Amino acid sequence: MSRALSRHAPERDAASRPTVPFRQFIVKVHGRCNLACSYCYVYAGPDHTWRDRPAATPPAVLARTVDRIAEHAAAHRLPRVSLVLHGGEPLLAGAERLADLTRGLRARLAPDCAVHAVVQTNGTLLTARRIDLLADAGIRVGVSLDGGLARHNAARVDHAGRPAWPAAVRGARLLAAHRPEAYAGVLAVVNTRQDPVETYESLLSLDPPALDLLLPDGNWSAPPPGMRTGGEESTPYGDWLAAVFDRWWHAPRRETRIRLFEECVALLLGRPAATEALGLAPFDAVVVETDGAIEQADALKSAYHGAAATGLDVFRHSFEDALAHPPIADRQRGADTLAAECRSCAVLAVCGGGQYAHRYRAGRGFLNPSVYCADLRRFIRHVHRRLAEVSRRPPATAVEDRTP
Amino acid sequence: MAERTEEPVDEERYEEPPGGDGAVGATPGPPGQTTGEELPDLLSLDLEELRRLDHPVLVDLLADLRHGRDGAGEMFWGFTRAF
């Protein structure tokens, strides 16, 4: 395997390595959801901290969170921050409240600090009025759907077991038609029981400017669906992603952006990438829960109860305090905190050990390769192969010659 | 406020099958393993030359790498549960 994939940061003493400030702030604006998706890492996993937290985030928590973000941004002179309005289902907090929160943060930050605000919703509560409120406040809207057909979303149901699909697809289509400039894209969880190309093409029918394909939550002690497959190494998720990649890659134009694919290409070309799914970039996101608790990215909740907790909160602690919290600091140390198998792996620089939560094994913590290790290798090598093929082509005669 | 919870040893829920690995089909390879053919080093590729190739998806992607990550356009962020 090429040197490109095996490069990683030289060993450095952890104390001498500067921490990277938080740039992405995930604010849980509501702690409940109107859906009960069977695979939800918040409500259907081992973590049940949500039960002891407020459903609606109190104004005092939101105000203090804004204070803390502004404090952190000023201290580090950040040119931009990402505000992620999350949940539960964030629209249960009310679109006006989300707009007020975002405007309040913008007013507190320096004029040269841009706020990239997004709300990640299940789409069922989107109306034209709510979309306008969000868009007019500069909030982009991301929708969570597992495909563009009803049967792709069988696991996404409400608390009475009724399919969320009709309301969700109505919301997504309304967003695309009514305020396309506010449409951030669609997040879909990979389901290997669904045809990959059909899934992708059905998602395209929703006109997303961007997609991301998320590997299901799972780890060595609670494997993802379809992972137990006999003695031979199999790569169902790698194969699935490779199939979608080829469909996307060989299209006559870029039909949508796919974050996982684009970040993989960027990493293979030696460019920095920003995704917790790949690469060794310091992780710079932090979560504020509905009671003000400062937590790690909540995908960790899929590992065990309380896995995301830090013991910190916005009333008593700053985000600087959170940066010093050892598990958070560890996620900024690149390859140093990876398992030995990862550090010596040929695809380390691109894989980066994969999503942190996927490395968990009961009794051993997170110092393991990803449960998706073989799939990630399969996928990365596939993308590498496609890039190599393209690089051997002769250049186009002229850019203008390319058929639009 | 959630207390920090120690990692549980909940064998009833997290019982691993014989062999030690809960995910049989995803055993990581040995250190430094390479599988299949050797693939060329991509780091030496000239991005300007790549931009001149007749590959619309790659050309668009490279344009984003050049412009979007400098803040001129919408950029991707690290947290994967949102855009």
Coordinates of C-alpha atoms in Angstrom, one line a residue:
Chain A
M1 CA 0.0 0.0 0.0
S2 CA 1.3 3.5 -0.8
R3 CA 3.1 5.6 1.7
A4 CA 0.3 8.0 1.6
L5 CA -2.0 5.8 3.6
S6 CA 0.5 4.9 6.2
R7 CA 1.7 8.4 7.1
H8 CA 0.6 9.7 10.5
A9 CA 1.7 12.4 12.8
P10 CA 5.0 11.9 14.4
E11 CA 5.1 10.9 18.0
R12 CA 4.9 13.9 20.3
D13 CA 4.5 14.3 24.0
A14 CA 0.8 14.8 24.6
A15 CA 1.5 17.8 26.9
S16 CA 3.4 19.6 24.2
R17 CA 0.7 19.2 21.5
P18 CA -1.6 22.2 21.4
T19 CA -5.3 21.5 21.8
V20 CA -7.6 22.5 19.0
P21 CA -10.5 24.7 20.2
F22 CA -14.0 23.5 19.8
R23 CA -15.5 24.8 16.7
Q24 CA -18.7 22.8 16.5
F25 CA -21.3 23.1 19.3
I26 CA -24.1 20.6 19.3
V27 CA -26.9 22.0 21.5
K28 CA -29.7 19.7 22.5
V29 CA -32.6 22.0 22.3
H30 CA -35.1 19.3 23.1
G31 CA -34.6 16.0 24.9
R32 CA -37.5 14.0 23.4
C33 CA -38.5 12.9 20.0
N34 CA -41.9 12.4 18.3
L35 CA -40.5 9.3 16.7
A36 CA -39.3 6.0 18.1
C37 CA -36.9 4.7 15.5
S38 CA -35.9 1.2 16.4
Y39 CA -32.2 1.8 16.1
C40 CA -32.0 5.2 17.8
Y41 CA -28.8 5.6 19.7
V42 CA -30.4 8.0 22.1
Y43 CA -33.6 6.2 23.1
A44 CA -33.1 2.6 22.0
G45 CA -29.6 2.0 23.1
P46 CA -27.8 1.2 26.4
D47 CA -27.7 4.8 27.5
H48 CA -30.7 6.1 29.4
T49 CA -29.4 9.4 30.7
W50 CA -32.2 11.2 28.7
R51 CA -34.7 9.9 31.2
D52 CA -33.3 12.1 34.0
R53 CA -33.0 15.3 31.9
P54 CA -35.5 18.0 31.0
A55 CA -37.5 17.4 27.9
A56 CA -37.4 21.0 26.9
T57 CA -34.2 22.8 27.4
P58 CA -34.7 25.6 29.9
P59 CA -34.0 29.2 28.7
A60 CA -31.3 29.5 31.4
V61 CA -29.4 26.6 29.9
L62 CA -29.6 28.0 26.4
A63 CA -28.5 31.5 27.6
R64 CA -25.6 30.1 29.5
T65 CA -24.6 28.0 26.5
V66 CA -24.6 31.0 24.3
D67 CA -22.4 32.8 26.9
R68 CA -19.9 29.9 26.9
I69 CA -19.8 29.6 23.1
A70 CA -19.1 33.3 22.8
E71 CA -16.4 33.1 25.5
H72 CA -14.7 30.2 23.7
A73 CA -14.9 31.9 20.3
A74 CA -13.5 35.1 21.6
A75 CA -10.7 33.4 23.5
H76 CA -9.6 31.5 20.4
R77 CA -10.5 34.2 17.9
L78 CA -12.5 31.7 15.9
P79 CA -13.4 32.9 12.4
R80 CA -16.4 30.7 12.3
V81 CA -18.4 28.3 14.5
S82 CA -20.9 25.6 13.8
L83 CA -24.1 25.7 15.8
V84 CA -25.9 22.4 15.5
L85 CA -29.5 22.4 16.9
H86 CA -30.1 18.8 17.8
G87 CA -32.1 16.5 20.0
G88 CA -34.3 14.4 20.3
E89 CA -36.3 16.2 17.7
P90 CA -35.2 19.8 17.8
L91 CA -38.3 21.2 16.2
L92 CA -40.2 20.2 19.3
A93 CA -38.6 23.3 20.8
G94 CA -40.3 25.5 18.3
A95 CA -38.8 27.0 15.2
E96 CA -39.1 30.5 16.7
R97 CA -37.1 29.5 19.7
L98 CA -34.4 28.1 17.5
A99 CA -34.3 31.2 15.4
D100 CA -34.1 33.4 18.6
L101 CA -31.2 31.2 19.9
T102 CA -29.3 31.5 16.7
R103 CA -29.8 35.2 16.4
G104 CA -28.8 35.6 20.0
L105 CA -25.5 33.7 19.4
R106 CA -24.7 35.8 16.3
A107 CA -25.3 39.0 18.4
R108 CA -22.9 37.8 21.0
L109 CA -20.1 36.9 18.7
A110 CA -17.5 39.1 17.1
P111 CA -18.6 40.6 13.7
D112 CA -15.9 38.6 12.0
C113 CA -17.0 35.2 13.5
A114 CA -19.5 33.6 11.2
V115 CA -22.1 31.2 12.6
H116 CA -23.0 28.2 10.5
A117 CA -26.3 27.0 12.0
V118 CA -28.0 23.8 11.1
V119 CA -31.0 22.0 12.6
Q120 CA -31.0 18.2 12.1
T121 CA -34.6 17.0 12.1
N122 CA -36.6 13.9 11.3
G123 CA -38.6 16.1 8.9
T124 CA -42.0 15.2 10.2
L125 CA -42.7 18.6 11.7
L126 CA -41.6 20.8 8.8
T127 CA -44.1 23.2 7.6
A128 CA -43.7 26.2 5.2
R129 CA -43.9 28.6 8.1
R130 CA -41.4 26.8 10.2
I131 CA -39.0 26.5 7.3
D132 CA -39.3 30.2 6.7
L133 CA -38.6 31.0 10.3
L134 CA -35.5 28.8 10.2
A135 CA -34.3 30.0 6.8
D136 CA -34.8 33.7 7.7
A137 CA -32.6 33.2 10.8
G138 CA -29.9 31.7 8.6
I139 CA -30.5 28.1 9.9
R140 CA -30.0 25.4 7.3
V141 CA -32.1 22.2 7.7
G142 CA -30.8 18.7 7.5
V143 CA -33.2 15.8 7.4
S144 CA -32.6 12.3 8.6
L145 CA -34.1 9.6 6.3
D146 CA -32.8 6.1 5.5
G147 CA -33.7 6.1 1.9
G148 CA -36.1 7.8 -0.5
L149 CA -38.8 5.0 -0.5
A150 CA -41.3 4.1 2.2
R151 CA -39.8 0.7 2.7
H152 CA -36.4 2.1 3.3
N153 CA -37.7 3.8 6.4
A154 CA -39.6 0.9 8.0
A155 CA -37.6 1.4 11.2
R156 CA -38.6 5.1 11.5
V157 CA -41.9 5.0 13.3
D158 CA -43.8 7.1 15.8
H159 CA -44.6 6.0 19.4
A160 CA -47.7 4.2 18.2
G161 CA -45.7 2.3 15.6
R162 CA -47.0 4.2 12.6
P163 CA -44.6 4.9 9.8
A164 CA -43.0 8.4 9.9
W165 CA -42.4 8.3 6.2
P166 CA -45.5 10.2 4.9
A167 CA -44.8 13.2 7.1
A168 CA -41.0 13.0 6.7
V169 CA -41.0 12.8 2.9
R170 CA -43.6 15.6 2.8
G171 CA -41.3 17.7 4.9
A172 CA -38.2 16.9 2.9
R173 CA -40.0 17.7 -0.4
L174 CA -41.4 20.9 1.0
L175 CA -38.0 22.0 2.1
A176 CA -36.5 21.3 -1.3
A177 CA -39.2 23.2 -3.1
H178 CA -40.0 26.0 -0.8
R179 CA -36.5 27.2 0.5
P180 CA -33.9 25.1 -1.3
E181 CA -31.2 27.5 -0.1
A182 CA -31.9 26.3 3.4
Y183 CA -31.7 22.6 2.6
A184 CA -28.6 21.2 4.1
G185 CA -29.1 17.6 3.0
V186 CA -30.1 14.2 4.1
L187 CA -28.4 11.8 6.5
A188 CA -29.1 8.2 5.9
V189 CA -28.0 5.1 7.9
V190 CA -26.7 2.3 5.8
N191 CA -28.9 -0.8 5.6
T192 CA -27.2 -3.6 3.8
R193 CA -30.5 -5.3 3.3
Q194 CA -31.4 -2.5 0.9
D195 CA -30.1 -2.4 -2.6
P196 CA -27.3 0.3 -2.5
V197 CA -27.9 1.9 -5.8
E198 CA -31.7 1.9 -5.4
T199 CA -31.2 3.5 -2.0
Y200 CA -28.9 6.2 -3.4
E201 CA -31.1 7.0 -6.4
S202 CA -34.2 7.2 -4.2
L203 CA -32.4 9.7 -2.0
L204 CA -31.5 11.7 -5.1
S205 CA -35.2 12.1 -5.8
L206 CA -35.4 14.3 -2.7
D207 CA -33.0 16.7 -4.3
P208 CA -30.5 16.9 -1.5
P209 CA -27.5 19.2 -2.0
A210 CA -25.6 16.8 0.2
L211 CA -25.9 13.3 1.6
D212 CA -24.1 11.4 4.2
L213 CA -24.1 7.7 4.7
L214 CA -23.7 6.7 8.3
L215 CA -22.6 3.2 9.4
P216 CA -25.1 1.9 11.9
D217 CA -24.1 2.1 15.6
G218 CA -22.4 -1.0 16.8
N219 CA -19.2 -2.2 18.3
W220 CA -17.3 -5.4 19.1
S221 CA -19.7 -6.2 22.0
A222 CA -22.9 -5.2 20.2
P223 CA -22.1 -5.8 16.5
P224 CA -24.0 -3.9 13.8
P225 CA -26.6 -5.7 11.8
G226 CA -25.3 -8.3 9.5
M227 CA -21.8 -8.3 10.9
R228 CA -21.8 -11.9 12.2
T229 CA -21.2 -13.8 9.0
G230 CA -19.3 -16.9 9.4
G231 CA -15.6 -17.6 9.5
E232 CA -14.4 -15.7 6.4
E233 CA -13.9 -12.1 6.5
S234 CA -16.8 -10.4 4.8
T235 CA -17.3 -6.7 4.2
P236 CA -21.0 -6.1 3.7
Y237 CA -20.8 -2.4 4.5
G238 CA -17.7 -1.9 2.5
D239 CA -19.3 -3.6 -0.5
W240 CA -22.4 -1.5 -0.1
L241 CA -20.5 1.8 0.1
A242 CA -18.4 0.8 -2.9
A243 CA -21.5 0.2 -5.0
V244 CA -22.9 3.6 -4.2
F245 CA -19.5 5.2 -4.7
D246 CA -19.3 3.8 -8.2
R247 CA -22.8 5.0 -9.1
W248 CA -21.9 8.4 -7.8
W249 CA -18.4 8.6 -9.2
H250 CA -19.3 7.5 -12.7
A251 CA -22.2 9.9 -13.2
P252 CA -21.9 12.5 -15.9
R253 CA -22.1 15.2 -13.3
R254 CA -21.9 15.4 -9.5
E255 CA -25.5 14.8 -8.6
T256 CA -25.0 15.5 -4.9
R257 CA -22.2 15.8 -2.4
I258 CA -21.6 12.7 -0.4
R259 CA -19.6 13.7 2.7
L260 CA -18.1 10.3 3.4
F261 CA -17.0 9.9 -0.2
E262 CA -15.6 13.4 -0.6
E263 CA -13.7 13.3 2.7
C264 CA -12.2 9.9 1.7
V265 CA -11.0 11.3 -1.6
A266 CA -9.6 14.4 0.1
L267 CA -7.7 12.2 2.6
L268 CA -6.3 10.0 -0.2
L269 CA -5.1 13.1 -2.0
G270 CA -3.4 14.3 1.2
R271 CA -5.8 17.0 1.9
P272 CA -7.3 17.6 5.4
A273 CA -10.8 16.3 6.1
A274 CA -13.3 17.0 8.7
T275 CA -15.4 14.0 9.6
E276 CA -15.3 11.9 12.7
A277 CA -15.9 8.9 10.5
L278 CA -12.4 9.0 8.8
G279 CA -9.1 10.5 9.2
L280 CA -6.9 11.7 12.1
A281 CA -8.1 15.3 12.4
P282 CA -8.6 16.4 16.0
F283 CA -12.2 16.1 16.9
D284 CA -13.5 19.6 17.7
A285 CA -17.2 19.1 18.5
V286 CA -18.8 19.2 21.9
V287 CA -22.4 18.6 23.1
V288 CA -24.5 20.5 25.5
E289 CA -27.4 18.5 26.9
T290 CA -30.8 19.8 27.9
D291 CA -29.7 20.2 31.5
G292 CA -26.6 22.1 30.6
A293 CA -24.2 19.1 30.9
I294 CA -21.2 19.2 28.6
E295 CA -20.8 15.9 26.9
Q296 CA -18.8 14.2 24.2
A297 CA -20.3 13.5 20.9
D298 CA -23.3 11.4 21.7
A299 CA -22.6 8.5 19.4
L300 CA -20.7 7.2 22.4
K301 CA -24.1 6.5 24.0
S302 CA -24.3 3.5 21.7
A303 CA -21.4 1.9 23.7
Y304 CA -22.7 2.0 27.3
H305 CA -24.8 4.1 29.7
G306 CA -23.1 7.3 30.5
A307 CA -20.3 6.9 28.0
A308 CA -20.6 10.5 26.8
A309 CA -20.6 12.1 30.2
T310 CA -17.8 14.4 31.4
G311 CA -19.2 15.6 34.7
L312 CA -18.9 19.2 33.4
D313 CA -21.7 21.6 32.8
V314 CA -22.1 25.1 31.3
F315 CA -23.0 26.7 34.6
R316 CA -19.8 25.7 36.4
H317 CA -17.4 25.0 33.6
S318 CA -16.1 26.6 30.5
F319 CA -15.4 24.9 27.2
E320 CA -11.8 25.3 28.0
D321 CA -12.3 23.0 31.0
A322 CA -13.9 20.5 28.6
L323 CA -10.9 20.6 26.3
A324 CA -8.8 19.5 29.2
H325 CA -11.0 16.6 30.0
P326 CA -8.9 13.5 29.2
P327 CA -11.3 11.6 27.0
I328 CA -12.0 14.8 24.9
A329 CA -8.3 15.5 24.8
D330 CA -7.6 12.0 23.6
R331 CA -9.8 12.5 20.6
Q332 CA -7.5 15.3 19.5
R333 CA -4.3 13.3 19.7
G334 CA -4.6 11.6 16.3
A335 CA -2.9 8.2 16.0
D336 CA -1.4 8.3 19.4
T337 CA -4.5 7.0 21.0
L338 CA -5.3 4.3 18.5
A339 CA -4.8 0.6 19.0
A340 CA -1.4 -0.9 17.9
E341 CA -3.1 -2.6 14.9
C342 CA -4.3 0.7 13.7
R343 CA -1.1 2.6 14.1
S344 CA 0.7 0.1 11.9
C345 CA -2.1 -0.2 9.4
A346 CA -1.5 0.7 5.7
V347 CA -4.7 2.8 5.6
L348 CA -4.3 4.6 8.9
A349 CA -4.0 8.1 7.5
V350 CA -7.4 7.8 5.7
C351 CA -9.3 5.5 8.1
G352 CA -8.1 7.1 11.2
G353 CA -9.5 4.2 13.2
G354 CA -13.0 5.0 12.0
Q355 CA -15.8 6.4 14.1
Y356 CA -14.7 6.4 17.8
A357 CA -17.8 4.7 19.1
H358 CA -17.4 1.8 16.8
R359 CA -14.1 0.8 18.5
Y360 CA -15.7 -0.1 21.8
R361 CA -15.4 -3.5 23.4
A362 CA -16.8 -4.3 26.9
G363 CA -14.0 -4.7 29.4
R364 CA -11.4 -3.1 27.1
G365 CA -12.8 0.3 26.2
F366 CA -12.1 2.0 23.0
L367 CA -8.5 1.0 22.4
N368 CA -9.4 -1.3 19.5
P369 CA -9.8 -1.1 15.7
S370 CA -13.2 -0.3 14.5
V371 CA -15.8 -3.1 14.4
Y372 CA -16.0 -1.9 10.7
C373 CA -12.2 -2.3 10.2
A374 CA -12.5 -4.8 7.3
D375 CA -15.3 -2.7 5.7
L376 CA -13.4 0.5 6.0
R377 CA -10.3 -1.1 4.4
R378 CA -12.4 -2.5 1.6
F379 CA -14.1 0.9 1.0
I380 CA -10.9 3.0 1.2
R381 CA -9.0 0.7 -1.2
H382 CA -11.9 0.8 -3.6
V383 CA -11.9 4.6 -3.7
H384 CA -8.1 4.6 -4.0
R385 CA -8.4 2.3 -7.0
R386 CA -10.9 4.5 -8.7
L387 CA -8.8 7.6 -8.1
A388 CA -5.7 5.8 -9.5
E389 CA -7.7 4.8 -12.6
V390 CA -8.7 8.4 -13.2
S391 CA -5.2 9.7 -12.7
R392 CA -4.0 7.5 -15.5
R393 CA -6.3 9.1 -18.0
P394 CA -5.0 11.7 -20.5
P395 CA -6.1 15.2 -19.7
A396 CA -9.2 16.6 -21.5
T397 CA -8.3 18.5 -24.7
A398 CA -9.8 21.6 -23.1
V399 CA -12.2 22.2 -20.3
E400 CA -14.6 23.8 -22.8
D401 CA -14.7 20.5 -24.7
R402 CA -16.4 18.7 -21.8
T403 CA -20.0 18.1 -22.5
P404 CA -22.1 19.9 -19.8
Chain B
M1 CA -26.6 16.2 36.0
A2 CA -25.3 12.9 34.7
E3 CA -22.6 11.3 36.8
R4 CA -19.6 9.8 35.0
T5 CA -20.5 6.1 34.8
E6 CA -17.8 3.5 34.8
E7 CA -17.8 1.2 31.9
P8 CA -20.0 -1.7 32.8
V9 CA -19.2 -5.4 32.6
D10 CA -22.6 -6.4 31.6
E11 CA -22.1 -9.9 30.4
E12 CA -25.8 -10.6 30.0
R13 CA -26.1 -7.9 27.4
Y14 CA -22.6 -7.9 25.9
E15 CA -21.8 -11.5 25.9
E16 CA -19.3 -12.3 23.4
P17 CA -19.4 -15.6 21.5
P18 CA -16.6 -18.2 21.8
G19 CA -13.5 -16.9 20.1
G20 CA -13.5 -13.6 21.9
D21 CA -14.7 -11.3 19.1
G22 CA -18.3 -10.3 19.1
A23 CA -18.2 -9.4 15.4
V24 CA -16.9 -12.6 13.7
G25 CA -17.0 -11.2 10.2
A26 CA -15.0 -8.1 11.0
T27 CA -11.8 -9.4 12.5
P28 CA -9.1 -6.8 11.9
G29 CA -6.1 -7.8 9.8
P30 CA -2.6 -8.2 11.3
P31 CA -0.5 -5.1 11.7
G32 CA 0.6 -3.7 8.4
Q33 CA -1.5 -6.0 6.4
T34 CA -1.9 -5.3 2.8
T35 CA -4.6 -7.2 0.9
G36 CA -4.8 -7.4 -2.8
E37 CA -2.8 -5.4 -5.3
E38 CA -0.4 -2.6 -4.5
L39 CA -2.0 0.7 -5.3
P40 CA -0.1 3.8 -6.5
D41 CA 0.8 6.7 -4.3
L42 CA -1.7 9.4 -4.8
L43 CA 0.1 12.0 -2.8
S44 CA 2.4 12.7 -5.7
L45 CA -0.6 13.5 -8.0
D46 CA -0.7 17.1 -9.3
L47 CA -4.1 18.5 -8.3
E48 CA -4.0 21.0 -11.2
E49 CA -3.5 18.1 -13.6
L50 CA -6.4 16.2 -12.0
R51 CA -8.6 19.3 -12.5
R52 CA -8.0 19.1 -16.2
L53 CA -9.2 15.6 -16.5
D54 CA -12.5 14.7 -18.1
H55 CA -14.1 13.6 -14.8
P56 CA -16.9 15.9 -13.7
V57 CA -17.3 14.5 -10.2
L58 CA -13.6 14.7 -9.4
V59 CA -13.3 18.2 -11.0
D60 CA -16.2 19.5 -8.9
L61 CA -14.8 17.9 -5.8
L62 CA -11.4 19.4 -6.4
A63 CA -13.0 22.8 -6.8
D64 CA -14.6 22.5 -3.4
L65 CA -11.2 21.4 -1.9
R66 CA -9.7 24.6 -3.3
H67 CA -12.5 27.0 -2.5
G68 CA -15.0 25.6 -0.1
R69 CA -12.6 24.7 2.6
D70 CA -11.4 28.2 2.7
G71 CA -14.7 29.3 3.9
A72 CA -16.0 30.5 0.6
G73 CA -18.7 27.9 0.5
E74 CA -20.5 25.6 2.8
M75 CA -18.1 23.3 4.4
F76 CA -18.4 19.9 6.0
W77 CA -17.9 19.7 9.7
G78 CA -16.6 16.9 11.9
F79 CA -19.8 15.8 13.7
T80 CA -21.5 13.2 11.6
R81 CA -25.0 13.3 13.1
A82 CA -25.8 16.6 11.4
F83 CA -24.6 18.7 8.5

